[in-house]
Amino acid sequence: TLEAEWMGINVGTATTTVDANSSYNGHPAIHLKASASSNRTFSMFFRIRDATESWVDPVGLYSLAFISDQNEGKNVDKQTWVFDEPHALVHRTRVRTGKTGNLETGLLDVVLPMTHVQDAYSMTYFYRAFPLKVGQRLESDVFVDKKMWKLSVDVIGKETLKTAAGTFDCLKVRPSVSVDGVPDKNGEMTVWISDDARRIPVKTQASLPFGKINVVLTKFTQGAATAKAE
């Protein structure tokens, strides 16, 4: 469980879960889930209820399917993407609020230039699946919004963070993305993950055109990283 802060104001809560013993369409899978919701005060201006799910092959660590379910204000947009590896396709089913205010359903097939890629959420799990060292860079191909992106993750240092969930020795990593070799310049993100076998996300800081957002760990369940004694 993590708390989100924007410009020094608490704006909502996020939760993430990992089920390593799941399946998708009969295929063994790691099931990733995340949800984010604005708090009562922020919802008075703009209500957010978003959810994301991803199913990952437990051996190759590539995406099998991905769901993005956005409920923001009065708009609904749920997209289900299923990767068809044998045919190098990804199939999308989309249900969203149309111009008239009614829900509309659409189908789309996108040809993949390559297979065994990440999706918009599995990429956050992928780089944590490897031993990381300061100075190291990991790269992966990510399919997002009908485009193929290149994700690079640089380990830029170590830092100890004190949170409501405890104190953690962390690796500080900086992800960046590009399309066809052109870097995305819409903001910068830094992530602190626990420097242990679990590599739990402890803090994420994103610098965006409308301000800086911090998302910090407040609670974790049994099986996650253990904080140092205070």
mmCIF file of N, CA, C and O in Angstrom, residues 94-140:
data_model
loop_
_atom_site.group_PDB
_atom_site.id
_atom_site.type_symbol
_atom_site.label_atom_id
_atom_site.label_comp_id
_atom_site.label_asym_id
_atom_site.label_seq_id
_atom_site.Cartn_x
_atom_site.Cartn_y
_atom_site.Cartn_z
ATOM 1 N N ARG A 94 -12.099 -2.829 -26.199
ATOM 2 C CA ARG A 94 -12.160 -1.556 -25.484
ATOM 3 C C ARG A 94 -13.611 -1.147 -25.230
ATOM 4 O O ARG A 94 -14.441 -1.159 -26.143
ATOM 5 N N VAL A 95 -13.892 -0.799 -23.979
ATOM 6 C CA VAL A 95 -15.194 -0.253 -23.595
ATOM 7 C C VAL A 95 -14.940 1.111 -22.979
ATOM 8 O O VAL A 95 -14.229 1.221 -21.983
ATOM 9 N N ARG A 96 -15.545 2.154 -23.573
ATOM 10 C CA ARG A 96 -15.286 3.502 -23.063
ATOM 11 C C ARG A 96 -16.496 4.402 -23.245
ATOM 12 O O ARG A 96 -17.409 4.106 -24.013
ATOM 13 N N THR A 97 -16.455 5.520 -22.537
ATOM 14 C CA THR A 97 -17.511 6.519 -22.651
ATOM 15 C C THR A 97 -17.360 7.265 -23.970
ATOM 16 O O THR A 97 -16.308 7.842 -24.245
ATOM 17 N N GLY A 98 -18.415 7.235 -24.788
ATOM 18 C CA GLY A 98 -18.374 7.908 -26.073
ATOM 19 C C GLY A 98 -18.756 9.373 -25.969
ATOM 20 O O GLY A 98 -19.012 9.903 -24.882
ATOM 21 N N LYS A 99 -18.802 10.044 -27.102
ATOM 22 C CA LYS A 99 -19.114 11.476 -27.131
ATOM 23 C C LYS A 99 -20.519 11.764 -26.630
ATOM 24 O O LYS A 99 -20.808 12.853 -26.142
ATOM 25 N N THR A 100 -21.424 10.786 -26.773
ATOM 26 C CA THR A 100 -22.806 10.979 -26.321
ATOM 27 C C THR A 100 -22.986 10.684 -24.839
ATOM 28 O O THR A 100 -24.069 10.884 -24.292
ATOM 29 N N GLY A 101 -21.913 10.180 -24.198
ATOM 30 C CA GLY A 101 -22.004 9.817 -22.785
ATOM 31 C C GLY A 101 -22.343 8.367 -22.558
ATOM 32 O O GLY A 101 -22.318 7.892 -21.415
ATOM 33 N N ASN A 102 -22.662 7.620 -23.628
ATOM 34 C CA ASN A 102 -22.960 6.201 -23.514
ATOM 35 C C ASN A 102 -21.696 5.363 -23.710
ATOM 36 O O ASN A 102 -20.733 5.809 -24.348
ATOM 37 N N LEU A 103 -21.718 4.136 -23.188
ATOM 38 C CA LEU A 103 -20.569 3.252 -23.343
ATOM 39 C C LEU A 103 -20.526 2.674 -24.749
ATOM 40 O O LEU A 103 -21.549 2.245 -25.297
ATOM 41 N N GLU A 104 -19.331 2.654 -25.327
ATOM 42 C CA GLU A 104 -19.125 2.107 -26.661
ATOM 43 C C GLU A 104 -18.076 1.005 -26.597
ATOM 44 O O GLU A 104 -17.113 1.088 -25.840
ATOM 45 N N THR A 105 -18.255 -0.039 -27.409
ATOM 46 C CA THR A 105 -17.322 -1.174 -27.442
ATOM 47 C C THR A 105 -16.639 -1.231 -28.805
ATOM 48 O O THR A 105 -17.288 -1.090 -29.841
ATOM 49 N N GLY A 106 -15.318 -1.446 -28.780
ATOM 50 C CA GLY A 106 -14.585 -1.553 -30.028
ATOM 51 C C GLY A 106 -13.540 -2.654 -29.971
ATOM 52 O O GLY A 106 -13.028 -2.989 -28.894
ATOM 53 N N LEU A 107 -13.229 -3.241 -31.137
ATOM 54 C CA LEU A 107 -12.228 -4.298 -31.252
ATOM 55 C C LEU A 107 -11.100 -3.824 -32.165
ATOM 56 O O LEU A 107 -11.327 -3.090 -33.122
ATOM 57 N N LEU A 108 -9.883 -4.254 -31.844
ATOM 58 C CA LEU A 108 -8.727 -3.847 -32.638
ATOM 59 C C LEU A 108 -7.654 -4.920 -32.569
ATOM 60 O O LEU A 108 -7.405 -5.496 -31.509
ATOM 61 N N ASP A 109 -7.020 -5.203 -33.719
ATOM 62 C CA ASP A 109 -5.847 -6.070 -33.781
ATOM 63 C C ASP A 109 -4.657 -5.233 -34.223
ATOM 64 O O ASP A 109 -4.755 -4.456 -35.173
ATOM 65 N N VAL A 110 -3.534 -5.387 -33.514
ATOM 66 C CA VAL A 110 -2.318 -4.652 -33.848
ATOM 67 C C VAL A 110 -1.208 -5.663 -34.144
ATOM 68 O O VAL A 110 -0.999 -6.611 -33.372
ATOM 69 N N VAL A 111 -0.519 -5.467 -35.276
ATOM 70 C CA VAL A 111 0.598 -6.341 -35.639
ATOM 71 C C VAL A 111 1.819 -5.954 -34.816
ATOM 72 O O VAL A 111 2.171 -4.775 -34.715
ATOM 73 N N LEU A 112 2.471 -6.945 -34.217
ATOM 74 C CA LEU A 112 3.653 -6.691 -33.405
ATOM 75 C C LEU A 112 4.921 -6.829 -34.253
ATOM 76 O O LEU A 112 5.073 -7.815 -34.983
ATOM 77 N N PRO A 113 5.850 -5.882 -34.166
ATOM 78 C CA PRO A 113 7.114 -6.023 -34.888
ATOM 79 C C PRO A 113 8.023 -7.070 -34.264
ATOM 80 O O PRO A 113 8.991 -7.514 -34.881
ATOM 81 N N MET A 114 7.698 -7.456 -33.012
ATOM 82 C CA MET A 114 8.445 -8.499 -32.314
ATOM 83 C C MET A 114 7.527 -9.108 -31.263
ATOM 84 O O MET A 114 6.483 -8.542 -30.931
ATOM 85 N N THR A 115 7.878 -10.264 -30.763
ATOM 86 C CA THR A 115 7.062 -10.936 -29.759
ATOM 87 C C THR A 115 7.813 -10.998 -28.422
ATOM 88 O O THR A 115 8.950 -10.563 -28.324
ATOM 89 N N HIS A 116 7.142 -11.541 -27.400
ATOM 90 C CA HIS A 116 7.725 -11.691 -26.067
ATOM 91 C C HIS A 116 8.154 -10.336 -25.495
ATOM 92 O O HIS A 116 9.304 -10.149 -25.090
ATOM 93 N N VAL A 117 7.210 -9.395 -25.486
ATOM 94 C CA VAL A 117 7.495 -8.043 -25.026
ATOM 95 C C VAL A 117 6.768 -7.775 -23.703
ATOM 96 O O VAL A 117 5.967 -8.572 -23.231
ATOM 97 N N GLN A 118 7.050 -6.610 -23.135
ATOM 98 C CA GLN A 118 6.390 -6.177 -21.907
ATOM 99 C C GLN A 118 5.163 -5.329 -22.244
ATOM 100 O O GLN A 118 5.015 -4.838 -23.365
ATOM 101 N N ASP A 119 4.280 -5.153 -21.246
ATOM 102 C CA ASP A 119 3.182 -4.208 -21.393
ATOM 103 C C ASP A 119 3.413 -3.040 -20.438
ATOM 104 O O ASP A 119 4.436 -2.959 -19.756
ATOM 105 N N ALA A 120 2.427 -2.133 -20.355
ATOM 106 C CA ALA A 120 2.602 -0.910 -19.583
ATOM 107 C C ALA A 120 2.791 -1.145 -18.094
ATOM 108 O O ALA A 120 3.365 -0.305 -17.394
ATOM 109 N N TYR A 121 2.328 -2.300 -17.590
ATOM 110 C CA TYR A 121 2.496 -2.575 -16.159
ATOM 111 C C TYR A 121 3.545 -3.651 -15.886
ATOM 112 O O TYR A 121 4.297 -3.556 -14.919
ATOM 113 N N SER A 122 3.623 -4.668 -16.744
ATOM 114 C CA SER A 122 4.604 -5.741 -16.505
ATOM 115 C C SER A 122 6.030 -5.217 -16.514
ATOM 116 O O SER A 122 6.915 -5.789 -15.878
ATOM 117 N N MET A 123 6.268 -4.097 -17.216
ATOM 118 C CA MET A 123 7.627 -3.548 -17.261
ATOM 119 C C MET A 123 8.095 -3.105 -15.876
ATOM 120 O O MET A 123 9.290 -3.103 -15.594
ATOM 121 N N THR A 124 7.147 -2.723 -14.996
ATOM 122 C CA THR A 124 7.540 -2.314 -13.652
ATOM 123 C C THR A 124 7.971 -3.507 -12.809
ATOM 124 O O THR A 124 8.660 -3.338 -11.802
ATOM 125 N N TYR A 125 7.551 -4.698 -13.200
ATOM 126 C CA TYR A 125 7.952 -5.926 -12.512
ATOM 127 C C TYR A 125 9.225 -6.497 -13.134
ATOM 128 O O TYR A 125 10.091 -7.017 -12.432
ATOM 129 N N PHE A 126 9.341 -6.377 -14.455
ATOM 130 C CA PHE A 126 10.420 -7.015 -15.194
ATOM 131 C C PHE A 126 11.797 -6.630 -14.680
ATOM 132 O O PHE A 126 12.632 -7.487 -14.381
ATOM 133 N N TYR A 127 12.058 -5.325 -14.544
ATOM 134 C CA TYR A 127 13.409 -4.918 -14.171
ATOM 135 C C TYR A 127 13.734 -5.289 -12.734
ATOM 136 O O TYR A 127 14.910 -5.402 -12.368
ATOM 137 N N ARG A 128 12.705 -5.511 -11.906
ATOM 138 C CA ARG A 128 12.947 -5.899 -10.516
ATOM 139 C C ARG A 128 13.237 -7.402 -10.381
ATOM 140 O O ARG A 128 13.592 -7.874 -9.302
ATOM 141 N N ALA A 129 13.078 -8.146 -11.466
ATOM 142 C CA ALA A 129 13.275 -9.593 -11.418
ATOM 143 C C ALA A 129 14.743 -9.999 -11.512
ATOM 144 O O ALA A 129 15.069 -11.178 -11.435
ATOM 145 N N PHE A 130 15.637 -9.005 -11.676
ATOM 146 C CA PHE A 130 17.054 -9.286 -11.862
ATOM 147 C C PHE A 130 17.880 -8.670 -10.727
ATOM 148 O O PHE A 130 17.508 -7.637 -10.176
ATOM 149 N N PRO A 131 19.005 -9.298 -10.386
ATOM 150 C CA PRO A 131 19.925 -8.662 -9.434
ATOM 151 C C PRO A 131 20.406 -7.335 -10.014
ATOM 152 O O PRO A 131 20.782 -7.263 -11.185
ATOM 153 N N LEU A 132 20.367 -6.299 -9.214
ATOM 154 C CA LEU A 132 20.721 -4.966 -9.708
ATOM 155 C C LEU A 132 21.933 -4.425 -8.966
ATOM 156 O O LEU A 132 22.065 -4.621 -7.758
ATOM 157 N N LYS A 133 22.795 -3.708 -9.695
ATOM 158 C CA LYS A 133 23.973 -3.092 -9.113
ATOM 159 C C LYS A 133 24.074 -1.651 -9.604
ATOM 160 O O LYS A 133 23.635 -1.322 -10.706
ATOM 161 N N VAL A 134 24.661 -0.808 -8.789
ATOM 162 C CA VAL A 134 24.863 0.593 -9.164
ATOM 163 C C VAL A 134 25.711 0.660 -10.435
ATOM 164 O O VAL A 134 26.729 -0.016 -10.556
ATOM 165 N N GLY A 135 25.279 1.465 -11.382
ATOM 166 C CA GLY A 135 25.976 1.594 -12.648
ATOM 167 C C GLY A 135 25.450 0.688 -13.734
ATOM 168 O O GLY A 135 25.833 0.819 -14.904
ATOM 169 N N GLN A 136 24.542 -0.222 -13.378
ATOM 170 C CA GLN A 136 24.010 -1.182 -14.339
ATOM 171 C C GLN A 136 22.835 -0.579 -15.109
ATOM 172 O O GLN A 136 22.099 0.269 -14.597
ATOM 173 N N ARG A 137 22.638 -1.017 -16.353
ATOM 174 C CA ARG A 137 21.481 -0.624 -17.158
ATOM 175 C C ARG A 137 20.787 -1.884 -17.680
ATOM 176 O O ARG A 137 21.438 -2.809 -18.193
ATOM 177 N N LEU A 138 19.453 -1.913 -17.540
ATOM 178 C CA LEU A 138 18.642 -2.982 -18.108
ATOM 179 C C LEU A 138 17.738 -2.378 -19.175
ATOM 180 O O LEU A 138 17.228 -1.263 -19.009
ATOM 181 N N GLU A 139 17.517 -3.129 -20.274
ATOM 182 C CA GLU A 139 16.660 -2.648 -21.338
ATOM 183 C C GLU A 139 15.622 -3.705 -21.705
ATOM 184 O O GLU A 139 15.886 -4.909 -21.608
ATOM 185 N N SER A 140 14.440 -3.256 -22.115
ATOM 186 C CA SER A 140 13.400 -4.178 -22.557
ATOM 187 C C SER A 140 12.493 -3.479 -23.552
ATOM 188 O O SER A 140 12.429 -2.245 -23.603
#
